[in-house]
C-alpha positions as CSV (number, residue, x, y, z in Angstrom):
1,M,40.8,-42.3,-16.2
2,D,39.8,-39.4,-18.1
3,G,36.1,-40.8,-17.8
4,K,36.2,-41.1,-13.9
5,Q,37.6,-37.4,-13.9
6,H,34.8,-36.2,-16.1
7,A,32.3,-38.1,-14.0
8,H,33.8,-36.7,-10.6
9,H,33.6,-33.2,-12.2
10,D,29.8,-33.5,-13.2
11,H,28.9,-34.9,-9.6
12,G,30.8,-31.8,-8.0
13,R,29.0,-29.3,-10.0
14,P,25.6,-29.5,-8.2
15,A,27.2,-29.4,-4.8
16,R,29.2,-26.1,-5.7
17,T,25.8,-24.7,-7.0
18,K,24.2,-25.3,-3.6
19,R,27.2,-23.9,-1.9
20,L,26.7,-20.7,-3.8
21,K,23.2,-20.6,-3.1
22,R,23.7,-20.7,0.5
23,L,26.5,-18.1,0.3
24,R,24.2,-15.8,-1.6
25,H,21.4,-16.5,1.0
26,R,23.9,-15.6,3.9
27,L,24.9,-12.3,2.1
28,A,21.3,-11.3,1.7
29,H,20.8,-11.8,5.5
30,L,23.9,-9.7,6.2
31,L,22.8,-6.9,3.7
32,T,19.0,-7.0,5.0
33,P,19.1,-8.4,8.6
34,H,15.7,-9.4,9.7
35,S,14.1,-12.2,11.8
36,H,10.9,-14.4,11.4
37,E,10.2,-14.4,15.2
38,A,6.5,-13.2,15.9
39,G,7.8,-10.6,18.3
40,D,10.3,-9.0,15.8
41,K,7.5,-8.8,13.2
42,V,5.4,-6.8,15.7
43,D,8.4,-4.6,16.2
44,A,8.7,-4.0,12.5
45,A,4.9,-3.1,12.2
46,M,5.4,-0.6,15.0
47,E,8.3,1.0,13.4
48,T,6.2,1.4,10.3
49,S,3.4,2.9,12.3
50,R,5.9,5.3,14.0
51,E,7.0,6.4,10.6
52,G,3.5,6.8,9.5
53,M,2.7,8.9,12.6
54,R,5.6,11.0,12.1
55,T,4.7,11.9,8.7
56,L,1.2,12.7,9.6
57,W,2.2,14.9,12.5
58,I,4.8,16.9,10.4
59,S,2.4,17.2,7.6
60,L,-0.3,18.4,9.8
61,V,1.8,21.2,11.1
62,V,2.7,22.3,7.7
63,L,-0.8,22.3,6.3
64,G,-2.2,23.8,9.5
65,V,0.1,26.8,9.2
66,T,-0.8,27.2,5.5
67,T,-4.6,27.0,6.3
68,V,-4.3,29.7,9.1
69,V,-2.4,32.0,6.5
70,Q,-4.9,31.3,3.9
71,A,-7.9,32.0,6.3
72,V,-6.5,35.3,7.2
73,I,-6.4,36.4,3.5
74,V,-9.9,35.1,2.8
75,A,-11.1,37.3,5.7
76,L,-9.4,40.3,4.3
77,S,-10.2,39.7,0.5
78,G,-13.5,38.0,0.4
79,S,-12.1,35.4,-2.3
80,V,-14.3,32.5,-2.8
81,A,-11.6,30.7,-4.9
82,L,-9.4,30.9,-2.2
83,L,-11.9,30.1,0.6
84,G,-12.6,26.8,-1.2
85,D,-8.8,26.2,-1.3
86,T,-8.6,27.1,2.4
87,V,-11.4,24.7,3.3
88,H,-9.8,22.0,1.1
89,N,-6.5,22.5,2.9
90,A,-8.2,22.3,6.2
91,A,-10.1,19.3,5.4
92,D,-6.7,17.6,4.3
93,A,-5.1,18.5,7.5
94,L,-7.9,16.9,9.6
95,T,-7.6,13.5,7.7
96,A,-4.4,13.1,9.8
97,V,-6.6,12.5,12.8
98,P,-8.3,9.3,11.4
99,L,-5.0,8.2,9.9
100,G,-3.3,8.6,13.2
101,I,-6.0,6.6,15.1
102,A,-5.5,3.8,12.7
103,F,-1.8,3.8,13.1
104,L,-2.2,3.6,16.9
105,L,-4.8,0.7,16.4
106,G,-2.5,-1.0,14.1
107,R,0.2,-1.5,16.9
108,R,-2.1,-3.6,18.9
109,A,-1.3,-7.3,19.0
110,A,-3.7,-9.9,17.4
111,D,-6.2,-11.5,19.8
112,R,-8.9,-14.3,19.6
113,R,-11.4,-11.9,18.4
114,Y,-9.3,-9.9,15.8
115,T,-6.9,-12.9,14.8
116,Y,-5.0,-10.8,12.2
117,G,-4.6,-7.9,14.3
118,Y,-6.1,-4.4,13.8
119,G,-4.4,-3.2,10.6
120,R,-7.4,-3.0,8.7
121,A,-8.2,0.2,10.7
122,E,-6.2,1.8,8.0
123,D,-8.7,0.9,5.3
124,L,-11.4,2.4,7.4
125,A,-9.5,5.6,7.8
126,G,-9.2,5.6,4.1
127,V,-13.0,5.6,3.6
128,L,-13.3,8.5,6.0
129,I,-10.6,10.3,3.8
130,V,-12.7,9.7,0.7
131,A,-15.8,10.9,2.5
132,T,-13.8,14.2,3.6
133,I,-12.8,14.8,0.0
134,A,-16.3,14.5,-1.2
135,A,-17.5,16.8,1.5
136,S,-14.8,19.4,0.6
137,A,-15.9,19.1,-3.1
138,A,-19.4,19.8,-2.3
139,L,-18.6,22.9,0.0
140,A,-16.3,24.3,-2.7
141,A,-19.1,23.9,-5.4
142,W,-21.8,25.5,-3.2
143,T,-19.6,28.4,-2.3
144,A,-18.8,28.9,-6.0
145,V,-22.4,28.7,-7.2
146,D,-23.6,31.0,-4.4
147,R,-20.9,33.7,-5.4
148,L,-22.0,33.5,-9.1
149,L,-25.6,34.2,-8.1
150,H,-24.6,36.8,-5.6
151,P,-21.4,38.6,-6.9
152,R,-19.0,40.3,-4.4
153,D,-15.9,42.5,-5.1
154,I,-12.5,40.9,-4.2
155,T,-9.9,43.0,-2.7
156,H,-6.1,42.6,-1.6
157,L,-5.5,40.5,-4.9
158,W,-1.5,40.7,-4.3
159,A,-2.4,38.9,-0.9
160,V,-4.6,36.4,-2.5
161,S,-1.9,35.7,-5.0
162,G,0.7,35.1,-2.1
163,A,-1.6,33.0,-0.3
164,A,-2.2,30.8,-3.5
165,L,1.6,30.4,-3.9
166,A,2.0,29.4,-0.2
167,G,-0.9,27.0,-0.5
168,F,0.8,25.3,-3.4
169,A,4.3,25.0,-1.7
170,G,2.9,23.8,1.5
171,N,0.5,21.1,-0.3
172,E,3.1,19.9,-2.9
173,W,5.9,19.3,0.0
174,V,3.2,17.5,1.9
175,A,2.0,15.4,-0.9
176,R,5.6,14.1,-1.7
177,Y,6.1,13.3,1.8
178,R,3.0,11.4,2.4
179,I,3.2,9.7,-0.9
180,R,6.8,8.6,-0.5
181,T,6.3,7.4,3.2
182,G,3.0,5.7,2.2
183,R,4.5,3.6,-0.6
184,R,7.6,2.8,1.6
185,I,5.6,1.3,4.5
186,G,2.6,0.0,2.2
187,S,-0.2,2.1,3.2
188,A,-2.7,2.8,0.8
189,A,-4.5,5.3,3.0
190,L,-1.4,7.5,3.3
191,V,-0.8,7.4,-0.4
192,A,-4.5,8.5,-1.0
193,D,-4.0,11.4,1.4
194,G,-0.8,12.3,-0.4
195,L,-2.7,12.5,-3.7
196,H,-5.4,14.6,-2.0
197,A,-2.6,17.0,-0.7
198,R,-1.1,17.1,-4.4
199,T,-4.5,18.2,-5.9
200,D,-4.9,20.8,-3.1
201,G,-1.6,22.3,-4.5
202,F,-2.7,22.5,-8.1
203,T,-6.1,24.1,-6.9
204,S,-4.0,26.8,-5.0
205,L,-2.4,27.7,-8.4
206,A,-5.8,27.9,-9.9
207,V,-6.7,30.6,-7.4
208,L,-3.9,32.8,-9.2
209,L,-6.2,32.6,-12.3
210,G,-9.2,33.8,-10.5
211,A,-7.0,36.8,-9.0
212,G,-5.6,37.5,-12.5
213,G,-9.1,37.5,-14.1
214,T,-10.3,39.7,-11.5
215,A,-7.5,42.2,-11.8
216,L,-8.4,42.2,-15.4
217,G,-12.0,43.3,-14.8
218,W,-13.8,40.0,-15.0
219,G,-15.9,39.7,-12.1
220,A,-17.0,36.2,-12.5
221,A,-13.3,34.8,-12.4
222,D,-13.0,34.0,-9.0
223,P,-16.3,31.9,-8.7
224,V,-15.6,30.2,-12.2
225,V,-12.1,29.1,-10.8
226,G,-13.9,27.9,-7.7
227,L,-15.9,25.7,-10.0
228,L,-12.6,24.6,-11.7
229,I,-11.3,23.7,-8.2
230,T,-14.3,21.7,-7.6
231,L,-13.7,19.6,-10.7
232,A,-10.2,19.1,-9.7
233,I,-11.2,17.9,-6.3
234,L,-13.5,15.3,-7.9
235,M,-10.7,14.0,-10.0
236,V,-8.7,13.1,-6.9
237,L,-11.6,11.9,-5.2
238,K,-11.8,9.4,-8.0
239,D,-8.4,8.3,-7.7
240,A,-8.5,8.1,-3.9
241,A,-11.8,6.1,-3.9
242,R,-10.2,3.7,-6.4
243,E,-7.2,3.0,-4.2
244,V,-9.1,2.6,-1.1
245,Y,-11.7,0.3,-2.7
246,R,-8.9,-1.9,-4.1
247,R,-7.5,-2.1,-0.8
248,L,-11.0,-2.9,0.7
249,M,-11.5,-5.8,-1.9
250,D,-8.1,-7.4,-1.0
251,S,-6.5,-6.2,-4.6
252,V,-2.9,-6.9,-4.8
253,D,-0.4,-6.1,-7.8
254,P,-0.5,-9.1,-10.2
255,E,3.3,-8.8,-10.4
256,L,3.5,-9.7,-6.8
257,V,1.7,-13.0,-7.3
258,A,3.9,-13.9,-10.3
259,T,7.0,-13.0,-8.2
260,A,5.7,-15.5,-5.5
261,H,5.0,-18.3,-8.0
262,A,8.6,-17.9,-9.5
263,T,10.1,-17.8,-6.0
264,L,8.4,-20.9,-4.9
265,R,9.5,-22.9,-7.8
266,G,12.9,-22.0,-7.3
267,V,13.0,-23.5,-3.6
268,D,14.9,-26.9,-3.4
269,G,12.3,-29.6,-3.2
270,V,9.3,-27.7,-4.6
271,L,8.1,-29.4,-7.8
272,G,5.2,-27.1,-8.7
273,T,2.9,-24.6,-7.3
274,G,-0.9,-24.3,-6.9
275,Q,-2.8,-21.3,-5.7
276,V,-1.3,-18.2,-4.2
277,R,-3.3,-15.7,-2.4
278,M,-2.3,-12.4,-0.8
279,R,-4.0,-9.8,1.0
280,W,-3.0,-6.5,2.7
281,I,-3.7,-6.1,6.4
282,G,-2.8,-2.5,7.0
283,H,0.6,-1.9,5.4
284,A,1.7,-5.3,5.7
285,L,1.0,-8.3,3.3
286,R,0.2,-12.0,4.2
287,A,0.2,-14.9,1.8
288,E,-1.3,-18.4,1.4
289,A,0.2,-20.7,-1.1
290,D,0.3,-24.3,-2.2
291,I,3.3,-26.0,-3.4
292,V,3.9,-29.6,-4.7
293,V,6.4,-32.0,-3.0
294,D,7.5,-35.7,-3.7
295,A,5.0,-37.9,-2.3
296,R,7.7,-40.2,-0.8
297,L,9.0,-37.6,1.6
298,T,8.4,-37.6,5.4
299,V,6.4,-35.2,7.2
300,V,9.3,-33.6,8.7
301,E,11.0,-33.2,5.4
302,A,7.9,-31.7,3.7
303,H,7.6,-29.4,6.6
304,R,11.0,-28.4,6.3
305,I,10.5,-27.6,2.5
306,A,7.3,-25.6,3.4
307,V,9.4,-23.5,5.9
308,A,12.2,-22.7,3.3
309,A,9.3,-21.6,0.9
310,E,7.8,-19.2,3.4
311,H,11.3,-17.8,4.0
312,A,11.9,-17.4,0.5
313,L,8.7,-15.5,-0.1
314,I,9.6,-13.0,2.7
315,H,12.6,-12.3,1.2
316,A,11.4,-11.9,-2.4
317,V,7.9,-10.1,-1.9
318,P,8.1,-6.6,-0.5
319,R,6.1,-6.0,2.6
320,L,5.3,-9.8,3.1
321,T,5.4,-10.4,6.8
322,A,3.8,-14.1,6.8
323,A,2.9,-16.9,4.5
324,T,0.9,-20.1,5.2
325,V,2.2,-22.8,2.9
326,H,0.3,-25.9,2.1
327,T,2.1,-29.0,0.9
328,D,0.5,-31.1,-1.9
329,H,2.2,-34.2,-3.0
330,T,2.8,-35.6,-6.5
331,A,0.1,-38.0,-7.9
332,V,-0.7,-41.3,-5.8
333,E,-3.5,-43.5,-5.9
334,G,-6.6,-41.9,-4.9
335,D,-7.4,-38.1,-4.4
336,P,-6.7,-37.1,-0.7
337,H,-8.8,-33.9,-1.3
338,A,-11.9,-35.7,-2.6
339,T,-13.8,-35.4,0.7
340,L,-13.4,-31.7,0.6
341,H,-15.0,-31.3,-3.1
342,H,-18.5,-31.0,-2.3
343,H,-17.8,-28.1,0.3
344,A,-16.1,-25.8,-2.4
345,P,-18.5,-23.4,-3.9
346,P,-19.0,-23.9,-7.8
347,A,-16.8,-20.7,-8.6
348,R,-13.9,-22.0,-6.6
349,R,-14.0,-25.4,-8.1
350,A,-14.2,-23.9,-11.5
351,A,-11.3,-21.4,-11.1
352,P,-8.4,-22.3,-13.1
353,A,-5.4,-23.3,-11.1
354,P,-1.7,-22.5,-12.4
355,A,0.0,-25.3,-14.2
356,R,2.2,-27.3,-12.1
357,S,5.8,-27.9,-13.3
358,S,6.9,-31.5,-13.3
359,A,10.3,-32.8,-11.4
360,A,13.3,-32.1,-13.2
């Protein structure tokens, strides 16, 4: 009798485990409601674009006011350091234009020519932002060198100092706002723009050094600080270019790929994983994944597991909107992929695939 009770207890444990999994899954839906319908995914993309547009417009107004104030002080004082900072702030404000166009394009639905939609417009906007940063660096450097060669007295030093502080405050606020929103919606271009604004804030503080040096009688202080501002702009140019380059090259965080593998292996019926690929399209992720299932399953059963795998990935990987899951089966006589081997390039054939776990 005790043996029967013990056996019954052991068989009941997996059932309770499955019930607990289903309960946790339902609670996750209640806490983070969402849908996998195509229309709802478009709505989610539009909502993130709206958030990005709102961030751009607000930051454009703040930087615009800051630039106007600084431009008035430049006209009064003749400070080349403040001029470089003003030009940089104006360029930063204007980068909202290509980004705004990109966000609007990203709302368009996919069609037969652009089957993945228009999200990549953000990457093109990122390239324009990098070009704008480079142009502002060149202008700041040229102005500073010209002032070194042709010195000019600086006036209204207190006004220059006040404009520098205003530039720092405005840029730092905009930087935090853009970076926070960009990371939340997954926009590399908006993050790069936020980094641009942050550097503008520190270059505004550098203008204070030029004003202080001039007040102490060092005539070259203002253009020297202008050159230092140019170096700071070049540093942010490097960071922004790297961010945009990685996005253009379909770079993703390796931790996301590791999370995807672990998530797929945790799906009931998945015996192992093959390749997992991810790419950003605008500020949304798409994935392609290979899973291994039992060769004895029917097509319907294998498809059901593939759908469950996609569902699990969407829950586990932030910003993932869709995944194409390919089902491989456990070993049988003959290789069903043999007819495709000669089509694969050598690099792909030699690429190591993750080890496939065996059935428990």
